[in-house]
Coordinates of C-alpha atoms (C1' of nucleotides) in Angstrom, one line a residue:
Chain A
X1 CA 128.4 119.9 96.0
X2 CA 131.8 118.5 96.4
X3 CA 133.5 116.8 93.6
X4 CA 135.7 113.5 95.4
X5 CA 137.2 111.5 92.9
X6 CA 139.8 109.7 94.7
X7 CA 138.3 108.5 98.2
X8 CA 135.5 106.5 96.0
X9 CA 137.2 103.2 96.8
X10 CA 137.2 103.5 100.8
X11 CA 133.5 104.7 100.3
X12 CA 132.6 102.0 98.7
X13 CA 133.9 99.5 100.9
X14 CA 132.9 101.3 104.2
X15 CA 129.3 101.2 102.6
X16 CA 129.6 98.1 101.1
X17 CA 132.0 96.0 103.5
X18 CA 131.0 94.7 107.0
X19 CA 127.2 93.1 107.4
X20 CA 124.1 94.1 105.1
X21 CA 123.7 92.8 101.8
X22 CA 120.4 91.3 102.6
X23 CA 117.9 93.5 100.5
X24 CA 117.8 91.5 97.2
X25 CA 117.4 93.0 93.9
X26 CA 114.7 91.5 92.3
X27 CA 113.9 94.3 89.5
X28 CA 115.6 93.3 86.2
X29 CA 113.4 93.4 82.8
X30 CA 116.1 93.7 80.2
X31 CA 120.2 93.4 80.0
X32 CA 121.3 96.7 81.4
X33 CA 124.5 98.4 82.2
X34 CA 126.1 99.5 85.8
X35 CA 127.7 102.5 86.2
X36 CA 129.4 104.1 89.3
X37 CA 128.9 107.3 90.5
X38 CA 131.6 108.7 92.9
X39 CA 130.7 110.3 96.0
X40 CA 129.3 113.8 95.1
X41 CA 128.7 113.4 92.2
X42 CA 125.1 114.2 90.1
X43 CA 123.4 111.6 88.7
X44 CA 120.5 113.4 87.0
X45 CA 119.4 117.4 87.4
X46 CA 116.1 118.8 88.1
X47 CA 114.6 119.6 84.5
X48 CA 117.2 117.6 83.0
X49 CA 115.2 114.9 80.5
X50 CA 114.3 111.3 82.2
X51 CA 115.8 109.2 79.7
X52 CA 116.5 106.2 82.4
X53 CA 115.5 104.8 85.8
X54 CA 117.5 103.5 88.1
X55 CA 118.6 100.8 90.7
X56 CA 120.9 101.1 93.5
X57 CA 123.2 97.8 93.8
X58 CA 125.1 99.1 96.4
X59 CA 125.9 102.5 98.1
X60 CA 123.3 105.6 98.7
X61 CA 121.6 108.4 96.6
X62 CA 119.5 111.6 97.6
X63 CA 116.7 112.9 96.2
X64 CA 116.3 116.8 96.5
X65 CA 114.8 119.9 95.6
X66 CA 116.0 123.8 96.2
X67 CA 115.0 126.8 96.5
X68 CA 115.9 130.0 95.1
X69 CA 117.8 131.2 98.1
X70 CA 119.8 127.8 98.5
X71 CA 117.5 125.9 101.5
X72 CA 117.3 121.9 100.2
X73 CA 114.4 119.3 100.9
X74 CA 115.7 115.7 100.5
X75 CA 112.4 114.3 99.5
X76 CA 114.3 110.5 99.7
X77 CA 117.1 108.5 100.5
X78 CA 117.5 105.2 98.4
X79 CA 120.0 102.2 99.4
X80 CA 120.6 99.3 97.6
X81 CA 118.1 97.3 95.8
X82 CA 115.7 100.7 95.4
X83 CA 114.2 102.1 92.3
X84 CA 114.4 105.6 91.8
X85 CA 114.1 108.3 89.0
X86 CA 110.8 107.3 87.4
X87 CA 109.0 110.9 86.5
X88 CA 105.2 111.8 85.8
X89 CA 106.4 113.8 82.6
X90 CA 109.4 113.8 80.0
X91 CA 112.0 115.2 82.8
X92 CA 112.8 115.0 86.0
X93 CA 111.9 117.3 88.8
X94 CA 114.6 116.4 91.1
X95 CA 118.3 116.0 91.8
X96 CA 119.6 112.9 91.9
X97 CA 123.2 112.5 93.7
X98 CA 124.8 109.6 95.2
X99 CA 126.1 109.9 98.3
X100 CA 129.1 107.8 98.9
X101 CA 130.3 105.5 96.2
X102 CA 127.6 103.9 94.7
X103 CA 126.8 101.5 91.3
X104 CA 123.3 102.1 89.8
X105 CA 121.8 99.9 87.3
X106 CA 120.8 101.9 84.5
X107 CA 117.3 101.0 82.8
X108 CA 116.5 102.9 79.5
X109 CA 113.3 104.0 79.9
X110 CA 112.4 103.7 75.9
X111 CA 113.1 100.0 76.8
X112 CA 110.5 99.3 79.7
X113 CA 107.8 98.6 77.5
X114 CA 104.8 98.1 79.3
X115 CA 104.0 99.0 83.4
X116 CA 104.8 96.0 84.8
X117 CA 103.0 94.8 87.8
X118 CA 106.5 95.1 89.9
X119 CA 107.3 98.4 88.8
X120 CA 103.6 99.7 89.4
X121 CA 103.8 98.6 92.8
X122 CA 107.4 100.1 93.8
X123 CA 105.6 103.5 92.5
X124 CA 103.2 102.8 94.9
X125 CA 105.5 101.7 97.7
X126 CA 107.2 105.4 97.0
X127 CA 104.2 107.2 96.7
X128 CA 103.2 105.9 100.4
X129 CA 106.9 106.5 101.5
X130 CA 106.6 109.9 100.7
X131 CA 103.1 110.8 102.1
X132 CA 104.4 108.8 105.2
X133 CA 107.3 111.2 105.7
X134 CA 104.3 114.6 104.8
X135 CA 103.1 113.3 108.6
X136 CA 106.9 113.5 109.9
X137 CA 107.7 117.1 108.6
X138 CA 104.3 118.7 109.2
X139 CA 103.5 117.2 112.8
X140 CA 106.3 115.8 114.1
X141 CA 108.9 117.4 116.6
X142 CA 112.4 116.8 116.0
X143 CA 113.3 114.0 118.4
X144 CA 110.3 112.3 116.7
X145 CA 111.9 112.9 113.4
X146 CA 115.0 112.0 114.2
X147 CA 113.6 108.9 115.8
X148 CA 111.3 107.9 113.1
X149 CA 114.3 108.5 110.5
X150 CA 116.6 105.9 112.8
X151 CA 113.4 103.4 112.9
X152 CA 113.2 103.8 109.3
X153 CA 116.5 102.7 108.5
X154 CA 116.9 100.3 110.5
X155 CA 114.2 98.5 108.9
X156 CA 115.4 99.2 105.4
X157 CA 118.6 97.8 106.7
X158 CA 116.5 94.0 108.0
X159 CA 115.4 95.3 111.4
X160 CA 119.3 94.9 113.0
X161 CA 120.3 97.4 115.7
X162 CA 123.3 98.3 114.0
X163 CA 122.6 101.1 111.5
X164 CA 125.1 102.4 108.7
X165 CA 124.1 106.2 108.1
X166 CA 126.2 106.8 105.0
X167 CA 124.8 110.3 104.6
X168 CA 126.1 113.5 106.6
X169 CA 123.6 115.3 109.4
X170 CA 123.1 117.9 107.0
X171 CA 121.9 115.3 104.7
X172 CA 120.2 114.3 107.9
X173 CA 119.2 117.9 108.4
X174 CA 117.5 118.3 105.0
X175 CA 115.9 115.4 104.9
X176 CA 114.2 115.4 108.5
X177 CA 113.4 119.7 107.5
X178 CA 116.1 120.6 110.6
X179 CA 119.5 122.2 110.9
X180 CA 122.1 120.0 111.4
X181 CA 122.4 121.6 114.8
X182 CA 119.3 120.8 115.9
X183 CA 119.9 117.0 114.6
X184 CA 123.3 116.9 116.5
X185 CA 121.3 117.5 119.7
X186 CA 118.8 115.4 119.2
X187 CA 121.7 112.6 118.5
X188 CA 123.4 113.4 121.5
X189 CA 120.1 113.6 123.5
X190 CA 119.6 110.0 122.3
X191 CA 122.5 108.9 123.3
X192 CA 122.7 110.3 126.7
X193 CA 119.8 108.5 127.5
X194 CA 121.4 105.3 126.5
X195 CA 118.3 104.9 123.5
X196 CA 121.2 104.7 121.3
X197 CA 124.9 104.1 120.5
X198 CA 126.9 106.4 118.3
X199 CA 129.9 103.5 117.6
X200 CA 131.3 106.1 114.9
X201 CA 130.0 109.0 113.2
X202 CA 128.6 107.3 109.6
X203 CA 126.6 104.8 111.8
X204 CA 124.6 104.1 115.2
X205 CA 123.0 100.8 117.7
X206 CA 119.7 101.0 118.8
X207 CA 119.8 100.4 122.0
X208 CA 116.2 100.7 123.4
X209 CA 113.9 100.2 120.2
X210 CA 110.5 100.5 122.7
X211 CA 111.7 103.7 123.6
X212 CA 112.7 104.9 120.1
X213 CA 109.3 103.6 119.1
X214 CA 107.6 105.2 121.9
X215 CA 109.0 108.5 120.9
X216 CA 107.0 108.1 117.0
X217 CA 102.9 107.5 119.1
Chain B
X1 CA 84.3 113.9 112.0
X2 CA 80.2 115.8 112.0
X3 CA 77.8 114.0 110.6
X4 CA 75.4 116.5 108.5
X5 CA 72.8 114.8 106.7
X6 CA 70.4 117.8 106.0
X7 CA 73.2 120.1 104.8
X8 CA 74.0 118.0 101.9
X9 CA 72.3 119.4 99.4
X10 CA 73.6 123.2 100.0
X11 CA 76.7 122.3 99.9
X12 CA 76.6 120.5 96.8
X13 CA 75.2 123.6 95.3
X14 CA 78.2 125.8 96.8
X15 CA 80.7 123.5 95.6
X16 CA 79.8 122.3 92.2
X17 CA 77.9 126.0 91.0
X18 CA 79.1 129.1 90.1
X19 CA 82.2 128.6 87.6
X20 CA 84.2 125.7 87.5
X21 CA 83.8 122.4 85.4
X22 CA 86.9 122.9 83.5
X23 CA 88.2 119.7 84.6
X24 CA 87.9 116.6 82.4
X25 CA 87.4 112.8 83.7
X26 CA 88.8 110.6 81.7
X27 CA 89.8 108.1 83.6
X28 CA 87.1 105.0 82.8
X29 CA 87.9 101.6 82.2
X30 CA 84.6 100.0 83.2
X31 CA 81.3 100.8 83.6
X32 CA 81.3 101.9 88.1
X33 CA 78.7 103.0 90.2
X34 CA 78.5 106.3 91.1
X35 CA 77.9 107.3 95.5
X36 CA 77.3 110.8 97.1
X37 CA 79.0 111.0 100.5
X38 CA 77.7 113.9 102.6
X39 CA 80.1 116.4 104.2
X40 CA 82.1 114.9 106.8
X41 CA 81.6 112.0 106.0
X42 CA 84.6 108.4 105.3
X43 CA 84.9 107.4 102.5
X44 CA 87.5 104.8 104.0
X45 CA 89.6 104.5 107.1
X46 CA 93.2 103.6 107.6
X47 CA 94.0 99.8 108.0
X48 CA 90.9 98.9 106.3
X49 CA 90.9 96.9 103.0
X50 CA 91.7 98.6 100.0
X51 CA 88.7 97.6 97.2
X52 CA 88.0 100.6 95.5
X53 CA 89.9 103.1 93.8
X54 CA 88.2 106.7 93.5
X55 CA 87.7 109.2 91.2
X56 CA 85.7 112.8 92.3
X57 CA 82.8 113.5 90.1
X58 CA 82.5 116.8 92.2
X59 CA 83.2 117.9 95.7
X60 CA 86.8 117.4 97.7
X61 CA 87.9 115.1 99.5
X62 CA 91.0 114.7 102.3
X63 CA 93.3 112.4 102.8
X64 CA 94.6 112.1 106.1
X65 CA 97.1 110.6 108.8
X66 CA 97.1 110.7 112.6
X67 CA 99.3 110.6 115.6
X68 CA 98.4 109.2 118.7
X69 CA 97.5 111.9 120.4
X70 CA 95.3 113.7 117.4
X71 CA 97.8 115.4 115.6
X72 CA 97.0 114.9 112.2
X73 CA 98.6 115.4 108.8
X74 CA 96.3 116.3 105.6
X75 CA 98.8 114.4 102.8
X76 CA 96.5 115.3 99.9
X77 CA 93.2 117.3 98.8
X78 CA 91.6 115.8 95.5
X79 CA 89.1 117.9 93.3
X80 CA 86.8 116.7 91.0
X81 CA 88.6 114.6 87.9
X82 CA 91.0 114.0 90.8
X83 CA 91.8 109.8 91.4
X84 CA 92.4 108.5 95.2
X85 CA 92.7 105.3 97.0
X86 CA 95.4 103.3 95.5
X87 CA 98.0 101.4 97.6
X88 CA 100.8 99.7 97.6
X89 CA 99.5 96.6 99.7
X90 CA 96.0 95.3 100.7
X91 CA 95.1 97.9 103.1
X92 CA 94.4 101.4 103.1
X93 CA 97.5 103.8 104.8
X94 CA 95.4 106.7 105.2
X95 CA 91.6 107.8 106.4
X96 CA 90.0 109.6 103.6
X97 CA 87.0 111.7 104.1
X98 CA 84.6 113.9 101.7
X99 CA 85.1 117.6 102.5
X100 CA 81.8 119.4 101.4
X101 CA 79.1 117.2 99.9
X102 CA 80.8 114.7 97.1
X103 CA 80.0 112.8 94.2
X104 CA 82.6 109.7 93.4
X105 CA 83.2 107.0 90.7
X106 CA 83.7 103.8 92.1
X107 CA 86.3 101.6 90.5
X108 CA 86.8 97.5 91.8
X109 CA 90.1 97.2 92.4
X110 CA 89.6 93.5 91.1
X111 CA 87.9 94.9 87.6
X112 CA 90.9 97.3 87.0
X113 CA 92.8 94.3 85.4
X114 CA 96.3 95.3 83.8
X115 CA 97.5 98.6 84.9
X116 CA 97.0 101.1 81.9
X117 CA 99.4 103.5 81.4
X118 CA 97.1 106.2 82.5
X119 CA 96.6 105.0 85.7
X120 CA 100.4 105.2 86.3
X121 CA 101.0 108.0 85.5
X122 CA 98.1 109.5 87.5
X123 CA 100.4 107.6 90.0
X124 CA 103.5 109.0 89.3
X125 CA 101.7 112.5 89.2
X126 CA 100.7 112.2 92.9
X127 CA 104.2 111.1 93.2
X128 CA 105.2 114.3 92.5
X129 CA 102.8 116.4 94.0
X130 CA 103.7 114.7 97.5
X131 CA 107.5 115.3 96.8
X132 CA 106.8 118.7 95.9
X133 CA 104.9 119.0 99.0
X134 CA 107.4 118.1 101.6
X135 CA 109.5 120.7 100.4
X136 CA 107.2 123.2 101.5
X137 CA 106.5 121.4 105.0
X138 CA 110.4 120.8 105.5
X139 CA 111.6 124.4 104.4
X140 CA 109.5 126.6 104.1
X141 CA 107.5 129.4 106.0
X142 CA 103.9 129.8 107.2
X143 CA 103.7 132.5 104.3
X144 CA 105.2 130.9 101.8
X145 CA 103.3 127.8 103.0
X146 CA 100.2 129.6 102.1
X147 CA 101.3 130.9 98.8
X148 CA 102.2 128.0 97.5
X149 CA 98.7 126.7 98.5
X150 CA 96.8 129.4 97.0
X151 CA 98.6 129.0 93.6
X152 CA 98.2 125.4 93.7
X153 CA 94.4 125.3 94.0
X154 CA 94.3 128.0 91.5
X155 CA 96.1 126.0 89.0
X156 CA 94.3 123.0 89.7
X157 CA 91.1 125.0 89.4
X158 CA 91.9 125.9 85.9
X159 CA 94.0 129.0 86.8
X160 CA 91.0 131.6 87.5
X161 CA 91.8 134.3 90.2
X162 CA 88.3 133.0 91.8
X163 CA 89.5 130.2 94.1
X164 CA 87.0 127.9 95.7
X165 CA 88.3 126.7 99.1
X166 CA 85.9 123.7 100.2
X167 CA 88.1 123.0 103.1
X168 CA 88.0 124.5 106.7
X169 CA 90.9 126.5 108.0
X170 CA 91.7 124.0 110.3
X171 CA 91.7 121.3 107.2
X172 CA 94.2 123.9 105.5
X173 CA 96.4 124.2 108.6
X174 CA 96.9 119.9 108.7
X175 CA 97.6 120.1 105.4
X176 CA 100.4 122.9 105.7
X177 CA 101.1 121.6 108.8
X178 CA 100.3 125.1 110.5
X179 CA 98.2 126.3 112.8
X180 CA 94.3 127.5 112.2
X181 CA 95.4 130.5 114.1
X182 CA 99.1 131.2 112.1
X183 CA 96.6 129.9 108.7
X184 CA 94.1 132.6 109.9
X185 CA 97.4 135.1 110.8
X186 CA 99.0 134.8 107.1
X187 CA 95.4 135.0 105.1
X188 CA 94.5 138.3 107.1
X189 CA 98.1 139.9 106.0
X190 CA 98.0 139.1 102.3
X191 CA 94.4 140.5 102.4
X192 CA 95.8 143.4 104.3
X193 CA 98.7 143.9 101.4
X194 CA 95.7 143.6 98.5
X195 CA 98.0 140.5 97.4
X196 CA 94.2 138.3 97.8
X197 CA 90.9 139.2 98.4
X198 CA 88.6 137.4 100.6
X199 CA 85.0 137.7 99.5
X200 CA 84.0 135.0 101.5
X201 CA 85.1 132.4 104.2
X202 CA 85.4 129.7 101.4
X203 CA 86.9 131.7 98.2
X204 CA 89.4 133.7 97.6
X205 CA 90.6 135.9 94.4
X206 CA 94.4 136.3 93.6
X207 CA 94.9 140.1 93.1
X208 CA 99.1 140.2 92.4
X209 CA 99.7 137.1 91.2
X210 CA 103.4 137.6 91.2
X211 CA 103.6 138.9 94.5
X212 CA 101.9 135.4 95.2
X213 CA 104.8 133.6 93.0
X214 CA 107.9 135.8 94.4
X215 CA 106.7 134.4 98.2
X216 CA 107.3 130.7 97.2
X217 CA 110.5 131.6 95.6
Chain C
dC1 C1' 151.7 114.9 112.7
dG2 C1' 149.2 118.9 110.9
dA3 C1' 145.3 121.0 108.3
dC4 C1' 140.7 121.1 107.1
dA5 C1' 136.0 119.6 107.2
dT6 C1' 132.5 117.9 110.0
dT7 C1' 130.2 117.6 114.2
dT8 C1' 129.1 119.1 118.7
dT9 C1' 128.0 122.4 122.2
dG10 C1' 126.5 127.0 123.9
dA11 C1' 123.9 131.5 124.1
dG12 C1' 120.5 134.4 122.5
dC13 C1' 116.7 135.3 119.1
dC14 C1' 112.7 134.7 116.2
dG15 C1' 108.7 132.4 114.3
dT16 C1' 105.2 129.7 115.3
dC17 C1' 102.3 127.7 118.9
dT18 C1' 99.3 128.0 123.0
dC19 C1' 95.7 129.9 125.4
dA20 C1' 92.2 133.2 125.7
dA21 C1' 88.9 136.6 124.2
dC22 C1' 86.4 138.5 120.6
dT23 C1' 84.0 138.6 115.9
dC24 C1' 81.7 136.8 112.1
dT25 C1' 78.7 133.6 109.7
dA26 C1' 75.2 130.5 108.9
dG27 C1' 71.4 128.0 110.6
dT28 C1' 67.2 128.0 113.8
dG29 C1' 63.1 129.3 115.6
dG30 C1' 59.9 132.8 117.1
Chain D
dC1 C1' 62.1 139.2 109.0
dC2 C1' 64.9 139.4 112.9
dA3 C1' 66.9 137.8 117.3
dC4 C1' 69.3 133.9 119.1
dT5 C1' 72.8 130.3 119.0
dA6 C1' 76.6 127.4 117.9
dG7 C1' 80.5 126.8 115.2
dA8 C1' 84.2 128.8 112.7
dG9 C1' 87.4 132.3 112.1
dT10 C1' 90.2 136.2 113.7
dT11 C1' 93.1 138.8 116.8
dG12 C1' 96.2 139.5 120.8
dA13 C1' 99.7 138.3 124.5
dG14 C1' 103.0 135.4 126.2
dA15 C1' 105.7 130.9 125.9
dC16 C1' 108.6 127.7 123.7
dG17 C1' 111.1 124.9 120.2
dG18 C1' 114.1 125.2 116.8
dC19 C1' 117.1 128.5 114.3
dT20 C1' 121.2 131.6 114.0
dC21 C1' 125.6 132.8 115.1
dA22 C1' 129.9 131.6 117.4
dA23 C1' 133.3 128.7 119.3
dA24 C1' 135.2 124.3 120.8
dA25 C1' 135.9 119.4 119.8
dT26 C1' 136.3 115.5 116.9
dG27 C1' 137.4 113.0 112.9
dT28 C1' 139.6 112.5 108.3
dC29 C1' 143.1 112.6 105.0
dG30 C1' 147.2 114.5 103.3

DNA sequence: CGACATTTTGAGCCGTCTCAACTCTAGTGG
DNA sequence: CCACTAGAGTTGAGACGGCTCAAAATGTCG
C-alpha cells in the first residue's frame, strides 16, 4: 500500500543482520535470477498470469486476498528459504507483497519441467500449513491465535526465544482474522504476565514457552 | 462419531439418487480396490500412518481437526470425484470420516510411483480452496459465511439450484467455524427473504442467485 | 528536534455464543 | 397405519468477546 523506495537498505539489514540465517535453501533446479523487491512493494497481483515461482533468500512476503469493501485475509507469511507463488491454474489468485526488503529467487515456471519430488512435497507442506491455520481462525480465541502465531515463528525461525516479527500488527491483524487493536491487547496481555518480552516493536522473547503452549490445548 | 450399520443402505440411496453424477473420476493410475464406509464412520485418524490416498466414488466425506477440549475445525468436505489423504510426511494431520454412506477408491501410497502432473495439481487445487477458505473464517460474517458455502457446493455440484447437503448442521457450523444455532439462525433468514428454499433438512434450492453472490461480496 | 505513522489504551457497542425450551423429522414398534 | 421416541434442528433471551471509534503514547525518520 505504501510505496518506500529509500529505507530498503536499513530494512534489509534489520531483517537480515543480527542472528538467523539458519533455514537453508535447498530448492534450486535451474540457473535463476534474484531480484529485490523493496518494502511495499507488489510482487505479483491476484489474476495477474503465474509466469514464475518463487524463493525467499532473505526478508518477508504476504500472501493475501480482499474483499470488495477493502477487509484483507493474509492467507501466509513466507521468510527466507520458502517457496511461494505456485497456482492450480494459469494465474494467480493472490497478492504477493514483500514486506520489508527482501530478494526472491525467480524460477520460470516454463522451465520447471517435471514435478519434482521436492517441489511436490513443499505443496504439501503448504497445503497442511494452510488447513493448520483453518483450525486457528475458525476455533481459536485471540490469545490462542496470537499465541499459536508467536509459536509458529519461532519455530520457523530454529526454535530460539528471540523472534524477529518483520511484519506490522495489522499484518498481524489480517493474518490472525483480528484488528490490530485486539492484537495489541493480547501483546500487552502477554507481556504483563511476563509469557513474553516485547525488546522492540518488529520483534519479541519467549519467555515462558509451557505457558504460550498451554494457551494452543 | 455414531456407528449406524443398518442405515447404510438408505443413505446411500439419498446421497447418490435423484440428480447428480455430473462429476467425472479420472484420476486412475492403477488398478485399487474399492471399500464402502457406513455413515459415521473413519476412514483414518490423525497421527496415524498415511498409506492410502482416496478418491470418493460417491458419498462425502470430512476432514477434520480438534482442540483439546472438543472444539473442532471441518478443514474440507470432498464429494464424489473429489481426492483426500495426501500429506506432507508419514502421518496423517487430520481425522477423516465418511459423512453419509460412502463408496472410495483406494490408492497405495507406495504404487503411486512418480507424481503425475494430475495429481499435483489436484494438490495445488486444494491449495487453493483452503486459502480461499480462511478468508471467509478470518473476515467474514456468519451470513456471508453461509453464502459462500451454499455457492460453493452448488458449483461443485455441477451448478444446479438443487443442492444436496449430506452434512449435519453442526458438520456445517465446524466447517464455517459457526455455531449450529447462528448456522440454523442465517439458513432460516435467507429462507425467510425467498433468497433459498429449504425443501428438506438436507437440500436446499438457490432462488436469487445474485442476492446469494452480492452477500460474499 | 519536530512531524507523522504506528501502536497502545480506553469506553461503549454489536454480532455471535451460550443456555434453554420448543419443534420437526425419521425410525420403531404396537 | 399411527402413536411413541430419540436425535436433529429451530427459536428466543441474555452474556460476552472482539470490534468500532476516539485519544494518548511511542517510535521513526526527516
Amino acid at each position: 500500500m505504501l510505496a518506500y523506495t529509500t529505507i530498503q537498505m536499513s530494512a534489509q539489514l534489520r531483517s537480515d543482520g543480527g542472528e538467523t540465517p539458519i533455514i537453508p535453501l535447498p530448492f534450486c533446479p535451474h540457473p535463476q535470477q534474484i531480484n529485490f523487491f523493496a518494502p511495499g512493494s507488489e510482487i505479483y497481483a491476484q489474476g495477474e498470469k503465474a509466469v514464475n515461482i518463487y524463493q525467499v533468500e532473505f526478508g518477508a512476503v504476504r500472501i493475501y486476498r480482499l474483499l470488495a469493501d477493502g477487509r484483507r485475509q493474509i492467507s501466509a507469511f513466507h521468510l527466507s528459504g520458502e517457496i511461494f507463488g505456485l497456482e492450480a491454474d494459469a494465474n494467480h489468485h493472490f497478492f504477493a507483497e514483500a514486506i520489508t526488503g527482501t530478494n526472491l529467487r525467480v524460477f520460470p515456471r516454463s522451465k520447471l519441467g517435471d514435478i519434482s519430488q521436492e517441489l511436490f512435497s513443499l505443496t504439501l507442506r503448504s497445503l497442511t500449513r494452510a488447513q493448520e491455520h483453518l483450525l486457528v481462525l475458525g476455533r481459536q480465541t485471540a490469545a490462542e491465535r496470537v499465541a499459536a502465531f508467536l509459536l509458529d515463528l519461532a519455530e520457523r525461525q530454529g526454535g530460539l526465544e528471540q523472534i524477529e516479527m518483520p511484519m506490522s500488527r495489522m499484518d498481524i491483524g489480517d493474518y490472525l482474522g483480528l484488528t490490530i487493536e485486539t492484537v495489541s491487547r493480547v501483546f500487552s496481555k502477554l507481556k504483563d504476565t511476563g509469557i513474553i518480552a516485547l525488546p522492540t516493536l518488529r520483534s519479541a522473547e519467549i519467555r515462558k514457552w509451557n505457558a504460550l503452549q498451554a494457551m494452543c490445548e
